[in-house]
C-alpha cells in the first residue's frame, strides 16, 4: 500500500526538482504543493516544519526538510 506523500516545493528550486524526480524514479505517488502560489500551503508547511525553506516532505506525518535521501527512503520503507 502506498503512503500519503506531500511535497511542499517551488518550481524553480533545484532540490525540489531532485526530490520529485527521486519519488517518480521510485514510483512513489505524491501530491506536489507549490508554496510559491499557495499562501495557505506555505503557512501549513511552516507550521509543520518550522522552516521557510523548500522542499519539505510530509510522509504519513513524518516531516523531512530538504533532499535527504536516507530519511526519505526510511520514511517510505524503501
Coordinates of C-alpha atoms in Angstrom, one line a residue:
X1 CA 0.0 0.0 0.0
X2 CA 1.3 3.4 -0.9
X3 CA 1.9 6.0 1.8
X4 CA 0.5 9.5 1.7
X5 CA 3.2 11.8 0.5
X6 CA 3.1 15.6 0.2
X7 CA 5.9 17.7 -1.3
X8 CA 5.9 21.4 -0.5
X9 CA 8.0 23.0 -3.2
X10 CA 8.6 25.7 -5.7
X11 CA 9.0 25.2 -9.4
X12 CA 12.4 26.9 -9.5
X13 CA 14.0 25.1 -6.6
X14 CA 16.7 22.6 -7.8
X15 CA 16.4 20.5 -4.7
X16 CA 12.7 20.3 -5.1
X17 CA 13.1 19.1 -8.6
X18 CA 15.6 16.4 -7.5
X19 CA 13.2 15.3 -4.7
X20 CA 10.3 14.9 -7.0
X21 CA 12.4 13.1 -9.6
X22 CA 13.6 10.7 -6.9
X23 CA 10.0 10.0 -5.9
X24 CA 9.0 9.4 -9.6
X25 CA 12.0 7.2 -10.1
X26 CA 10.8 5.0 -7.2
X27 CA 7.2 5.0 -8.4
X28 CA 6.0 7.0 -5.4
X29 CA 2.7 8.8 -5.9
X30 CA 2.9 12.3 -4.3
X31 CA 1.0 15.5 -4.0
X32 CA 3.1 18.4 -5.3
X33 CA 2.2 21.6 -3.4
X34 CA 3.6 24.9 -4.9
X35 CA 4.1 27.1 -1.9
X36 CA 5.1 30.0 -4.2
X37 CA 1.5 30.1 -5.5
X38 CA -0.5 28.9 -2.4
X39 CA -0.1 31.1 0.7
X40 CA -2.2 28.8 2.9
X41 CA 0.0 25.8 1.9
X42 CA 3.1 27.9 2.7
X43 CA 1.7 28.6 6.2
X44 CA 0.9 24.9 6.6
X45 CA 4.4 23.9 5.6
X46 CA 6.0 26.4 8.1
X47 CA 3.6 25.2 10.8
X48 CA 4.7 21.5 10.2
X49 CA 8.4 22.1 9.7
X50 CA 9.3 25.3 11.4
X51 CA 11.1 26.1 8.2
X52 CA 10.7 28.5 5.3
X53 CA 13.0 26.5 3.0
X54 CA 11.8 24.0 0.5
X55 CA 11.5 21.2 -0.2
X56 CA 9.6 19.9 2.8
X57 CA 8.1 16.4 2.6
X58 CA 5.3 15.1 4.7
X59 CA 5.3 11.3 4.5
X60 CA 2.5 10.0 6.7
X61 CA 3.1 12.7 9.2
X62 CA 7.0 12.3 9.1
X63 CA 8.3 15.8 8.2
X64 CA 11.6 15.9 6.3
X65 CA 13.2 19.2 5.4
X66 CA 15.4 19.2 2.3
X67 CA 16.5 16.5 -0.1
X68 CA 17.7 13.9 2.4
X69 CA 17.6 10.6 0.5
X70 CA 18.3 8.3 3.5
X71 CA 15.5 10.0 5.6
X72 CA 13.1 9.8 2.6
X73 CA 13.9 6.1 2.0
X74 CA 13.5 5.4 5.7
X75 CA 10.1 7.1 5.9
X76 CA 8.9 5.4 2.7
X77 CA 10.3 2.0 3.7
X78 CA 12.3 1.6 0.5

